Coordinates of C-alpha atoms in Angstrom, one line a residue:
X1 CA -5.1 0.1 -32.2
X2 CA -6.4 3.1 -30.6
X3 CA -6.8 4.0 -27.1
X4 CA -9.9 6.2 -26.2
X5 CA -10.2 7.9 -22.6
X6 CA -13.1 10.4 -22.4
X7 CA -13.7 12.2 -19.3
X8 CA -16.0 15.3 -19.2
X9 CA -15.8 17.3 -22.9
X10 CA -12.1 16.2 -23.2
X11 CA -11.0 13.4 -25.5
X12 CA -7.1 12.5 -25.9
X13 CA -6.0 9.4 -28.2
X14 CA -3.1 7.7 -27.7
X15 CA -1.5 4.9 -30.1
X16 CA -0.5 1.4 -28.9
X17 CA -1.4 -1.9 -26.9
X18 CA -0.4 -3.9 -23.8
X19 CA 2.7 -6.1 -24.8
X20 CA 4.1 -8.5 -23.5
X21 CA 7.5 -6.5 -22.9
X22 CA 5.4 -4.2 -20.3
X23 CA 3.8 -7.1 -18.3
X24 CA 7.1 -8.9 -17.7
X25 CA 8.3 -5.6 -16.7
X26 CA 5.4 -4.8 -14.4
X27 CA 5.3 -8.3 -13.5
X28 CA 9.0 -7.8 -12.1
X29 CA 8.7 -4.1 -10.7
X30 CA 5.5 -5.2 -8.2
X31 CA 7.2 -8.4 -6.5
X32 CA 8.3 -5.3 -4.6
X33 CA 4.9 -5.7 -3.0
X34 CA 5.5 -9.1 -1.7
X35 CA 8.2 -7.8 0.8
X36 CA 5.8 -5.2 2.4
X37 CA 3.3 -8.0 2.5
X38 CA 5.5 -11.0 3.7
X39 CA 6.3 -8.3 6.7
X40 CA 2.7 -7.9 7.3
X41 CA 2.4 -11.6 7.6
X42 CA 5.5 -12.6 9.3
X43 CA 5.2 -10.5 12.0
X44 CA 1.8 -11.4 13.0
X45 CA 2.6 -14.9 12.5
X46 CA 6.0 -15.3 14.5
X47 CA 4.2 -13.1 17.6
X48 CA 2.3 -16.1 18.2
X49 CA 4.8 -18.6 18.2
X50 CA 5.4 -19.9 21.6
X51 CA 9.7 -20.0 21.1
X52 CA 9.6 -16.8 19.6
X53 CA 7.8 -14.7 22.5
X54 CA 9.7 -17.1 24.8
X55 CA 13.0 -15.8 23.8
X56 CA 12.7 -12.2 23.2
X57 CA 8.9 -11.6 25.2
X58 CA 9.1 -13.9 27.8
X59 CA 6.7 -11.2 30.2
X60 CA 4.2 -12.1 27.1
X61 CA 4.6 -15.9 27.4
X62 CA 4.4 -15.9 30.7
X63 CA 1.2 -14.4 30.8
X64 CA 0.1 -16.5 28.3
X65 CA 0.8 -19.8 30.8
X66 CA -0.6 -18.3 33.4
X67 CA -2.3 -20.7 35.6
X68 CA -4.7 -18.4 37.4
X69 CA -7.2 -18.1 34.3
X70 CA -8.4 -15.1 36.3
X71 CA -5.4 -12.8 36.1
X72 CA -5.4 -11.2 33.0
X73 CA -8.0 -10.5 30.5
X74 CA -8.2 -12.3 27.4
X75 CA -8.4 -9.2 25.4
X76 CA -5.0 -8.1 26.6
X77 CA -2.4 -11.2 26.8
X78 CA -0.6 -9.6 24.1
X79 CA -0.3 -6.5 25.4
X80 CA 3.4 -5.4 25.5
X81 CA 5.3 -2.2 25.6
X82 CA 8.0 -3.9 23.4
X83 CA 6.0 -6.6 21.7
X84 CA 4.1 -3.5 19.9
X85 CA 7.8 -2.1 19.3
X86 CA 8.8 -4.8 17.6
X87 CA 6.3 -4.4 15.2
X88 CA 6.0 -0.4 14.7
X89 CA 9.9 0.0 14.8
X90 CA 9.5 -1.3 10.8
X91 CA 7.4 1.8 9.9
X92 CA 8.3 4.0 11.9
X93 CA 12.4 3.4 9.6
X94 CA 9.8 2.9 6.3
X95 CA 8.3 6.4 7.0
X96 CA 11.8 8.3 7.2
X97 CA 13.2 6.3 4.5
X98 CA 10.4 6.8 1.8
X99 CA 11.0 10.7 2.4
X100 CA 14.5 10.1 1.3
X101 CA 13.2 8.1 -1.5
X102 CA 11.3 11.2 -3.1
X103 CA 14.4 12.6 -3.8
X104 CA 16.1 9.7 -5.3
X105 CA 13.5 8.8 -7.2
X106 CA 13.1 11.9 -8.8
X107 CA 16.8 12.7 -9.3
X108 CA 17.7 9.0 -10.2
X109 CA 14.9 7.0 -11.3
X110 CA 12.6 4.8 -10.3
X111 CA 14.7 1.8 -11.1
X112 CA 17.6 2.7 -8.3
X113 CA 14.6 3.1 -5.6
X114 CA 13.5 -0.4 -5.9
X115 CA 17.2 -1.3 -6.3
X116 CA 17.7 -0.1 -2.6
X117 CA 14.9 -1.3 -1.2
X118 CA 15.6 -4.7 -2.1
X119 CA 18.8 -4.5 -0.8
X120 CA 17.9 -3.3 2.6
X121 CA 15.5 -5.6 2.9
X122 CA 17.4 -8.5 2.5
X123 CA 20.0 -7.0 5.0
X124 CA 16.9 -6.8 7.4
X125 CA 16.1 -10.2 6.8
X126 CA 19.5 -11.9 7.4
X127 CA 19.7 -9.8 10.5
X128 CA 16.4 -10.5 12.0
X129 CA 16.9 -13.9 11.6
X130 CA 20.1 -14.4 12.9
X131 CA 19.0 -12.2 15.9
X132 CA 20.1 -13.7 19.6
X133 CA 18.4 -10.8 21.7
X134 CA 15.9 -8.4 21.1
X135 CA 18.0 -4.8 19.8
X136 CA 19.7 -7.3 17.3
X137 CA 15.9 -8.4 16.4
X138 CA 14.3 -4.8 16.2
X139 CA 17.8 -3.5 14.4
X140 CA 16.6 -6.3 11.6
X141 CA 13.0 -4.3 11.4
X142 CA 14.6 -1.2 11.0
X143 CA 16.5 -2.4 7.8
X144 CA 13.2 -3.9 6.5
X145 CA 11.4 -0.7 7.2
X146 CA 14.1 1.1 5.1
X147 CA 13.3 -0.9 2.3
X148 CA 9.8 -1.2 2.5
X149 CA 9.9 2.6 2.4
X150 CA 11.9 2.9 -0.8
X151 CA 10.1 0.0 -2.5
X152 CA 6.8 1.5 -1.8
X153 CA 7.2 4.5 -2.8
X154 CA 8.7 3.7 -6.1
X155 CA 7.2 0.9 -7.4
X156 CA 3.3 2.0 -7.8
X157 CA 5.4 5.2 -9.6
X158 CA 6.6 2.3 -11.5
X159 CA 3.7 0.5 -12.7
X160 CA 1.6 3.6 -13.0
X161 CA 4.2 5.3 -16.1
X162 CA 4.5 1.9 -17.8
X163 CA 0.5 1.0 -17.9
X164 CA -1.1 2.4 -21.0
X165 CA -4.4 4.6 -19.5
X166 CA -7.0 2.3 -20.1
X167 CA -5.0 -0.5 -18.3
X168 CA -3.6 1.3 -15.8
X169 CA -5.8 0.6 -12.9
X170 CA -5.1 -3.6 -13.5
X171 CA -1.4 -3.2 -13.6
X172 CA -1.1 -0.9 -10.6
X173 CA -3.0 -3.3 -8.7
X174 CA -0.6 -5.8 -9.5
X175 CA 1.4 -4.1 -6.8
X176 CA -1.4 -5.0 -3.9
X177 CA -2.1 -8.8 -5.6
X178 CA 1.7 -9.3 -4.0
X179 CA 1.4 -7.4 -1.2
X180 CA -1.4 -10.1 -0.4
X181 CA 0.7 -13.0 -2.2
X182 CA 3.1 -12.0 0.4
X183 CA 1.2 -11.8 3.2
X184 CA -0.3 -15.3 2.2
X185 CA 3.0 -16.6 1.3
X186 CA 4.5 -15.7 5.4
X187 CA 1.1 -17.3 6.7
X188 CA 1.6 -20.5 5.0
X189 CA 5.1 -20.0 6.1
X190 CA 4.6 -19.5 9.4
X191 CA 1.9 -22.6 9.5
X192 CA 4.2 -24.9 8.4
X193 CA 7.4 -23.6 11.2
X194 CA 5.7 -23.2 13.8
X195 CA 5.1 -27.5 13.7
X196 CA 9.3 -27.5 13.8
X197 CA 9.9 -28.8 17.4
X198 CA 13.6 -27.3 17.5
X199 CA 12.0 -23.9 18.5
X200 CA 14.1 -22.7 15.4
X201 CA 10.5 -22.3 13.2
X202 CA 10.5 -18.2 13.7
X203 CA 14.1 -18.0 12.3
X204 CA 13.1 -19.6 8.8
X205 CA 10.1 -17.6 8.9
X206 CA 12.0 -13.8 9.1
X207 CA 15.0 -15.3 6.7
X208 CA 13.1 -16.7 4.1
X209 CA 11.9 -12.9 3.3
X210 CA 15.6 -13.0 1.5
X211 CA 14.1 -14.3 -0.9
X212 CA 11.6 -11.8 -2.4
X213 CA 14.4 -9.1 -1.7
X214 CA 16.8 -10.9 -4.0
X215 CA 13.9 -11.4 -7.0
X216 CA 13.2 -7.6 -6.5
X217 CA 17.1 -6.2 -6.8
X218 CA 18.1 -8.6 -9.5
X219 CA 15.1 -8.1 -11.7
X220 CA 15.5 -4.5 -11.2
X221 CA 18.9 -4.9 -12.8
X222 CA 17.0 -5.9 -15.9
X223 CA 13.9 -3.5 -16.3
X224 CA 13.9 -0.3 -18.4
X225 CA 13.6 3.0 -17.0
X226 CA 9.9 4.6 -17.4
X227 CA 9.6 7.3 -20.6
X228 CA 8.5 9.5 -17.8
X229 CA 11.2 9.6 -15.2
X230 CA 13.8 9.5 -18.7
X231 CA 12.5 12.8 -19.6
X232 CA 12.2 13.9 -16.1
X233 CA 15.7 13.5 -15.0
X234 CA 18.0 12.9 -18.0
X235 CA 16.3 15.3 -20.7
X236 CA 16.6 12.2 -23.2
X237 CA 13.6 12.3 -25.3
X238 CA 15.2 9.6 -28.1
X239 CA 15.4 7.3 -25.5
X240 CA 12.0 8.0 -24.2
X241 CA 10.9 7.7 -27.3
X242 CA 12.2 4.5 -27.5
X243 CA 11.1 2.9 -24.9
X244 CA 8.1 4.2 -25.5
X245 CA 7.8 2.6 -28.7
X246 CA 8.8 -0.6 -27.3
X247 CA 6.3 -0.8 -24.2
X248 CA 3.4 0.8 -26.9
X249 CA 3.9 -1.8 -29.3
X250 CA 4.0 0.8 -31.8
X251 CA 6.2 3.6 -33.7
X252 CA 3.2 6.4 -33.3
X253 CA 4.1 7.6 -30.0
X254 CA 4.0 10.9 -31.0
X255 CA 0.8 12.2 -28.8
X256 CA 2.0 10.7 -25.6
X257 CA 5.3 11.7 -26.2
X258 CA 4.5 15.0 -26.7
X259 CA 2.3 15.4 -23.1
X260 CA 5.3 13.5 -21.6
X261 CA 7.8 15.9 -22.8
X262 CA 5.1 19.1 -21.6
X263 CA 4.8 17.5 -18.3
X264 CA 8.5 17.1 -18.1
X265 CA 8.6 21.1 -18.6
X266 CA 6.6 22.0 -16.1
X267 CA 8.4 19.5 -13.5
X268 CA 11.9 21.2 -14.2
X269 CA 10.0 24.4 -13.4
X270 CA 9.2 23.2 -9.9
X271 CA 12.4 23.5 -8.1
X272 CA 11.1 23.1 -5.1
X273 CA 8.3 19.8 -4.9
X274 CA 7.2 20.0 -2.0
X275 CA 7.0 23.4 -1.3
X276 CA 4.8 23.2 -4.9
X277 CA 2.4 20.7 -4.1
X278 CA 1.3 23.2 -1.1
X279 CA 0.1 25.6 -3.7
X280 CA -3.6 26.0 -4.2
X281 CA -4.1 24.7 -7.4
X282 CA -2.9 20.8 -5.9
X283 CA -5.0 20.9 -2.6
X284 CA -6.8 18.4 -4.2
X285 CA -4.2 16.2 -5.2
X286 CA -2.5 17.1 -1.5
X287 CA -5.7 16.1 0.5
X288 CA -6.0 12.9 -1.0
X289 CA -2.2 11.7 -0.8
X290 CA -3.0 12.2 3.5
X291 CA -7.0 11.1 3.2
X292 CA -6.7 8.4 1.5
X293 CA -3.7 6.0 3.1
X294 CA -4.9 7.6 6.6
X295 CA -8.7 5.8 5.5
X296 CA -7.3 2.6 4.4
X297 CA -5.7 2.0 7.7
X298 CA -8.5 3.2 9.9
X299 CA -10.6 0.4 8.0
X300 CA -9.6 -1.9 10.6
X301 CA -6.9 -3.6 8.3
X302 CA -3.7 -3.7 10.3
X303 CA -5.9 -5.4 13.3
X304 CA -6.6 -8.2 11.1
X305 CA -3.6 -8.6 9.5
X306 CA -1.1 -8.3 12.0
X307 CA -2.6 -9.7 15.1
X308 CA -5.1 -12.0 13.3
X309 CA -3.5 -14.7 15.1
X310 CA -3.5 -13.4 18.4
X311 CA -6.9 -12.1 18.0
X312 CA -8.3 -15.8 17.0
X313 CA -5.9 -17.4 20.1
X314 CA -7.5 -15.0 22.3
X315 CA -10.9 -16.5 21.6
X316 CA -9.6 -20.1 22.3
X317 CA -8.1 -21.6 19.4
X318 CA -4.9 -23.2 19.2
X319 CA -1.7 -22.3 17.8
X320 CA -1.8 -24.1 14.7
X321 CA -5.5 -23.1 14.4
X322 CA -5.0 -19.5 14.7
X323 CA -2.2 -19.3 12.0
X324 CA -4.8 -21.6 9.9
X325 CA -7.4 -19.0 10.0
X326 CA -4.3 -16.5 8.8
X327 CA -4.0 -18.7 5.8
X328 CA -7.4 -18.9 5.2
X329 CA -8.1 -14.8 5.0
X330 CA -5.1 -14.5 3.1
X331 CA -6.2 -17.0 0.0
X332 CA -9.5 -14.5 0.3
X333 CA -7.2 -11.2 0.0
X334 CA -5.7 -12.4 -3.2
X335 CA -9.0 -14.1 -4.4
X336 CA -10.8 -10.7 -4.6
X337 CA -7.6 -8.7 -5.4
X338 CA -7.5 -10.4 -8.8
X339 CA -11.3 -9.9 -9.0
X340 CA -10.7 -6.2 -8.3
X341 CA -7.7 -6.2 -11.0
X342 CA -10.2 -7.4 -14.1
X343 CA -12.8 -4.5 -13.4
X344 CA -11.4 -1.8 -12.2
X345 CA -10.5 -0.5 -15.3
X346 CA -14.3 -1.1 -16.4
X347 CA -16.6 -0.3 -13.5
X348 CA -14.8 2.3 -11.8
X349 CA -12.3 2.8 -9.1
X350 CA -15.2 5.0 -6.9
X351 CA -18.0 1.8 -7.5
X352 CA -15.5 -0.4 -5.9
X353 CA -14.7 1.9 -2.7
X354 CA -18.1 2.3 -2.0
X355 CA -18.9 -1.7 -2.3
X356 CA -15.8 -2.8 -0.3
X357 CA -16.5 0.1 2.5
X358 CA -19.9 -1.1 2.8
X359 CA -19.3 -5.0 3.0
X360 CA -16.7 -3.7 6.2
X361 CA -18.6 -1.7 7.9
X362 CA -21.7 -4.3 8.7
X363 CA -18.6 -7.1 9.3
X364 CA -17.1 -4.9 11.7
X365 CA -20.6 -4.1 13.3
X366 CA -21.4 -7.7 13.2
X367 CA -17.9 -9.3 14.6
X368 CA -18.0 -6.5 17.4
X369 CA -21.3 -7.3 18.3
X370 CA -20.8 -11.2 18.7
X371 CA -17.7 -10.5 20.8
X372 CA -19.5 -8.5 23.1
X373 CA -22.3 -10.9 23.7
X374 CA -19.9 -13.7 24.2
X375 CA -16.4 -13.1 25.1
X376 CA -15.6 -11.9 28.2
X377 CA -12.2 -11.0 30.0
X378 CA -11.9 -14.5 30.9
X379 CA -12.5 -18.4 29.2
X380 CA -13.3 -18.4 25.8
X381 CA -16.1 -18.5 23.1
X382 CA -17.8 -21.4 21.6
X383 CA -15.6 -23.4 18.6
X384 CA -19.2 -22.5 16.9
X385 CA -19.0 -18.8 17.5
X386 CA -14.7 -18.9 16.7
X387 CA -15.8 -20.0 13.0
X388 CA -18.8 -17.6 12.6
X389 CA -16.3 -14.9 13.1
X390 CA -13.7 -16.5 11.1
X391 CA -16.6 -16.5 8.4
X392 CA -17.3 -12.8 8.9
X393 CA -13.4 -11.9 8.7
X394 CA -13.4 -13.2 5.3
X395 CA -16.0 -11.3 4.1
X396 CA -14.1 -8.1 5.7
X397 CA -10.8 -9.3 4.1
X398 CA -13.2 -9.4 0.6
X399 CA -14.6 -6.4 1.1
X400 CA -10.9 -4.8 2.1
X401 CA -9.2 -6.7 -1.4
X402 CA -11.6 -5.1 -3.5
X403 CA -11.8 -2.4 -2.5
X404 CA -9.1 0.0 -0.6
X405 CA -6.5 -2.4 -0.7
X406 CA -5.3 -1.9 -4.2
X407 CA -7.4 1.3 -4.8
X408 CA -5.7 3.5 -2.1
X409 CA -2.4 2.7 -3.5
X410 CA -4.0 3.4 -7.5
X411 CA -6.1 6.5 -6.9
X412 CA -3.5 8.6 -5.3
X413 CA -0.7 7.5 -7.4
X414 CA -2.3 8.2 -11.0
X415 CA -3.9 11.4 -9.6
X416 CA -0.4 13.0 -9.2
X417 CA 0.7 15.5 -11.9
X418 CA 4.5 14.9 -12.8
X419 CA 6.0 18.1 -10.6
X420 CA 5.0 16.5 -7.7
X421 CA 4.7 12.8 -8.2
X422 CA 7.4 11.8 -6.8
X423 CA 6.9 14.0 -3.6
X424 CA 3.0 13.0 -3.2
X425 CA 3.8 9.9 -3.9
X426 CA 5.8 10.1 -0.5
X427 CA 3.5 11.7 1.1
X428 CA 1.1 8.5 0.5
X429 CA 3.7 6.3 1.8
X430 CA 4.6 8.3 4.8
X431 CA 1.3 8.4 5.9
X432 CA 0.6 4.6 5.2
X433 CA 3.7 3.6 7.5
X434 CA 3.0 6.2 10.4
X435 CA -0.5 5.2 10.6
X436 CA 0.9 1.2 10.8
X437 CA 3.1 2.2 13.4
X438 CA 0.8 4.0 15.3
X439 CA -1.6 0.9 14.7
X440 CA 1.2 -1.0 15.6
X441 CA 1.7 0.7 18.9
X442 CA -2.3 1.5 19.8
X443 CA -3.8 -1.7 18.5
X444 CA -3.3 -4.1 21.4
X445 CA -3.8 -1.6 24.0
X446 CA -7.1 -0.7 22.2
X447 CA -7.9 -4.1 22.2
X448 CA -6.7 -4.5 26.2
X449 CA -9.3 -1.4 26.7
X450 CA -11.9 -1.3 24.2
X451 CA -12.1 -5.1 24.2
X452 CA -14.9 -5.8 21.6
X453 CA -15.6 -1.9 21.1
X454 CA -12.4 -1.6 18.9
X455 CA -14.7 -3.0 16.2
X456 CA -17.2 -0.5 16.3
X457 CA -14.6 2.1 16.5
X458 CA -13.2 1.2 13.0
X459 CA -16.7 0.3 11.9
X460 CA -17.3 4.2 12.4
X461 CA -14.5 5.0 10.5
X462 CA -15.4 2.7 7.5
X463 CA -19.0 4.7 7.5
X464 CA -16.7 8.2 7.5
X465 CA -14.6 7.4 4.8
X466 CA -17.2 5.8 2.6
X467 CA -19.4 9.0 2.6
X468 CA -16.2 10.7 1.8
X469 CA -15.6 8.8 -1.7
X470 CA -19.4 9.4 -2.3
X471 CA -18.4 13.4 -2.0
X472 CA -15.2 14.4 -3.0
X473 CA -13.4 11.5 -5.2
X474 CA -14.2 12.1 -8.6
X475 CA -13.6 9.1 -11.1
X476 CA -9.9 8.7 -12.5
X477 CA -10.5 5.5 -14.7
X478 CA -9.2 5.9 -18.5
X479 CA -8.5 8.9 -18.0
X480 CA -4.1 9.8 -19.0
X481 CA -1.8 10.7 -15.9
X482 CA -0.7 14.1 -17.8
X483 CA -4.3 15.2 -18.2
X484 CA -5.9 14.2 -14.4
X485 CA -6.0 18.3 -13.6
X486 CA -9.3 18.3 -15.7
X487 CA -11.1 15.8 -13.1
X488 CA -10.6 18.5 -10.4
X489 CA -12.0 21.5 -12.5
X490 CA -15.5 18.9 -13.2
X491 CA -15.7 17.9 -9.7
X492 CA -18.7 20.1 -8.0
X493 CA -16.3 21.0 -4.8
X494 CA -12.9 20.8 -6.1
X495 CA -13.7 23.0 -9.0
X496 CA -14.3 25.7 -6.5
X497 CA -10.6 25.3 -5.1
X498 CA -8.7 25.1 -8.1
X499 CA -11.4 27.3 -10.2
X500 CA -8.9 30.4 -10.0
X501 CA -6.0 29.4 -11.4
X502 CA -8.0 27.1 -14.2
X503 CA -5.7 27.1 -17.9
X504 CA -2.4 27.8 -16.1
X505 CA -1.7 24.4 -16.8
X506 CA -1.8 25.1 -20.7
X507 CA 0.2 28.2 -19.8
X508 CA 2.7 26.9 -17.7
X509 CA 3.2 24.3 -20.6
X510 CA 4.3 26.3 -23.4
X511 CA 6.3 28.5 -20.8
X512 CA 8.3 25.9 -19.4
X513 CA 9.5 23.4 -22.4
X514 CA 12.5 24.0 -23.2
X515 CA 13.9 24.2 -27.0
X516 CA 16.1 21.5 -26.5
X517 CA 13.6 18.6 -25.5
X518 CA 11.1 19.9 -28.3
X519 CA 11.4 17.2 -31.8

């Protein structure tokens, strides 16, 4: 069976199918999303249990009892110095850790990058929940940030050099579909704890994310290395070869073998990654590894994610009830997810950023402008009104799952050349855990200040980022990862950035190989 990917006046065939072999493999490799996404919802969850802020935030729970309904504004009960601390400490460690992890995954593979973040993280999680004040508790974070930022950066690198082009897009959006399992799996969590009257719930919440951590190290004992990183860091092109025949379904491996082993020149030529990806000819490739994750977060996401909860508790519900409408938004995360996964590869990553950033920007308009009509600093909103919005943060969470969710960890990934993969691929994760620890410090402020307005500030930057898909992201879909430079020299801006230095790919090629890794 042949696989076609056309793009422009280029055509490249390479031999093979999906296997079995590589979806078990994937399949493994991205349940390291489900510990970024269990974070996500265990620590939005567990902020609104009662025990927990009574033990480590009791300025928080206090406010929350207070008897004066007059004192403090409902849009800023949550708003604490260390509350926000507790939950930006976990990517501010993610954000120094996945800089380390370029150079381990390039000088050891991708497999002992996942190995370590699944062993921080399940350091992180014993910690966390065995925590008896608040430095023991944000210590625990730190250790789940570690591995969050080793995990993240490695496994899309993963799932992206295993997928055969024309399925790429699906299997690296496996990665996101348990980023949302996770975070669906800690809501349900967190529903069913927070009904334990010992005031223990929050601890079984945090230690339970043992679990995924464990799954993630020992499977990782078990996978095969990529054919890319292979050639990229042990010069073994036999066993490249053979894996590559074994993930292919196929012994004619020859083509993709041969742009593998080209790439792998010109990656030993780069000494120096990240001092080469500042070069001119990948601006492109360099503006999208900041654009991109720095979009996705100014969607609005974090807000709903982490302090969905407290946002919903604000407005009147219950306890139970808020973590309810957390479970609820997270069965719609994975529900469009998977729909995003079975057409991505077929309609087009830049179809589904522009329908997902237009569903979010009229539910962002739309939720801020019913807050503003109807809930003030003080009492509540209607149970009527609660569930509209509930309603309308579905359809946000819809729009989000098919669209920048999954795509904003795809796109940049596959768009990476191999010399500076592993550092862009950094770069993207550094920026996606220093935005959610800036969101993580700002967001409850912002909500204290801009009250319903911090809707239509994110709206604004869901209108922003959309135009900036229609613009400057070209389409990536079929397409190989060893031939992506051709997008940039068809795009109608990009072509006038990297126009000069246009065939010094070819050359660079047949400079760099060396004799030894040629067949």
């Amino acid at each position: 069976m042949a696989a076609s990917e056309v793009v422009g006046k280029r055509q490249t065939y390479y031999k093979g199918r999906i296997t079995a072999f590589v979806i078990l493999s994937c399949t493994v490799a991205a349940t390291g999303g489900i510990l970024f996404g269990y974070d996500l919802g265990i620590s939005g969850g567990v902020t609104s249990m009662e025990p927990f802020l009574k033990k480590f935030f009791p300025d928080v729970y206090a406010e929350m009892h207070e008897k004066n309904s007059h004192a403090t504004s409902n849009y800023c009960k949550f708003d604490s110095q260390l509350l926000s601390t507790f939950t930006s400490s976990l990517y501010a460690a993610g954000l120094f850790a996945s800089l380390c992890a370029s150079w381990v995954t390039q000088a050891f593979g991708r497999r002992t990058s996942m190995l370590l973040g699944g062993a921080f993280f399940m350091a992180g999680a014993v910690l966390g929940a065995l925590a008896i004040n608040v430095y023991m508790l944000i210590l625990g974070r730190v250790l789940l940030g570690i591995g969050v930022g080793f995990t993240n950066q490695s496994v899309p690198l993963y799932l992206s050099e295993m997928a055969p082009p024309e399925h790429r897009g699906a299997i690296n959006n496996g990665f996101f579909f348990f980023v949302g399992l996770g975070t669906l799996s800690a809501n349900l969590i967190n529903y069913g704890t927070q009904k334990i009257h010992s005031g223990w719930g929050w601890r079984i919440s945090i230690g339970l994310a043992v679990l995924p951590a464990t799954i993630l190290a020992l499977g990782t004992l078990f996978l095969p290395e990529t054919p890319t990183s292979l050639i990229q860091h042990t010069d073994s092109v036999h066993k490249a070869m053979a894996t590559l025949r074994k993930i292919r379904g196929t012994d004619d491996v020859q083509a993709e073998l041969d742009h593998l082993i080209a790439a792998g020149g010109i990656s030993k030529a780069a000494q120096h990654p990240l001092r080469t990806i500042m070069r001119r000819k990948y601006r492109p490739q360099l503006v999208m590894a900041i654009l991109i994750p720095f979009f996705k977060h100014m969607t609005g996401i974090a807000a709903i994610t982490f302090y969905s909860p407290l946002i919903f508790r604000s407005m009147g519900l219950e306890e139970s009830s808020s973590l309810l409408s957390a479970v609820i938004t997270g069965v719609i995360d994975v529900g469009f997810i998977l729909i995003a996964m079975t057409v991505v590869d077929r309609v087009g990553r830049r179809t589904l950023f522009i329908v997902g950033g237009v569903q979010m920007l009229v539910t962002h308009v739309t939720v801020g402008g019913i807050l503003a009509k109807q809930l003030g600093d003080h009492g509540g909103v209607g149970k009527g009104s609660a569930y509209v919005v509930l309603v309308l943060v579905c359809v946000y969470v819809a729009g989000f799952g098919l669209s920048w969710g999954p795509l904003a960890w795809l796109v940049p990934t596959e768009m990476f050349p191999l010399e500076i993969r592993s550092v862009g691929q950094s770069i993207v994760v550094a920026v996606v855990l220093l935005l959610a620890s800036v969101v993580g410090q700002t967001l409850l402020p912002m909500l204290c200040h801009l009250r319903s307005g911090v809707f239509f500030f994110f709206g604004g930057w869901t209108l922003i980022m959309t135009v900036f898909v229609i613009l400057f992201v070209p389409e990536t879909k079929n397409l190989p990862m060893e031939k992506m430079d051709q997008i940039w020299r068809e795009h109608w801006f990009w072509k006038k950035v990297v126009g000069e230095e246009e065939g010094e790919v070819e050359e660079e090629t047949k400079d760099t190989v060396p004799n030894d890794m040629m067949i």
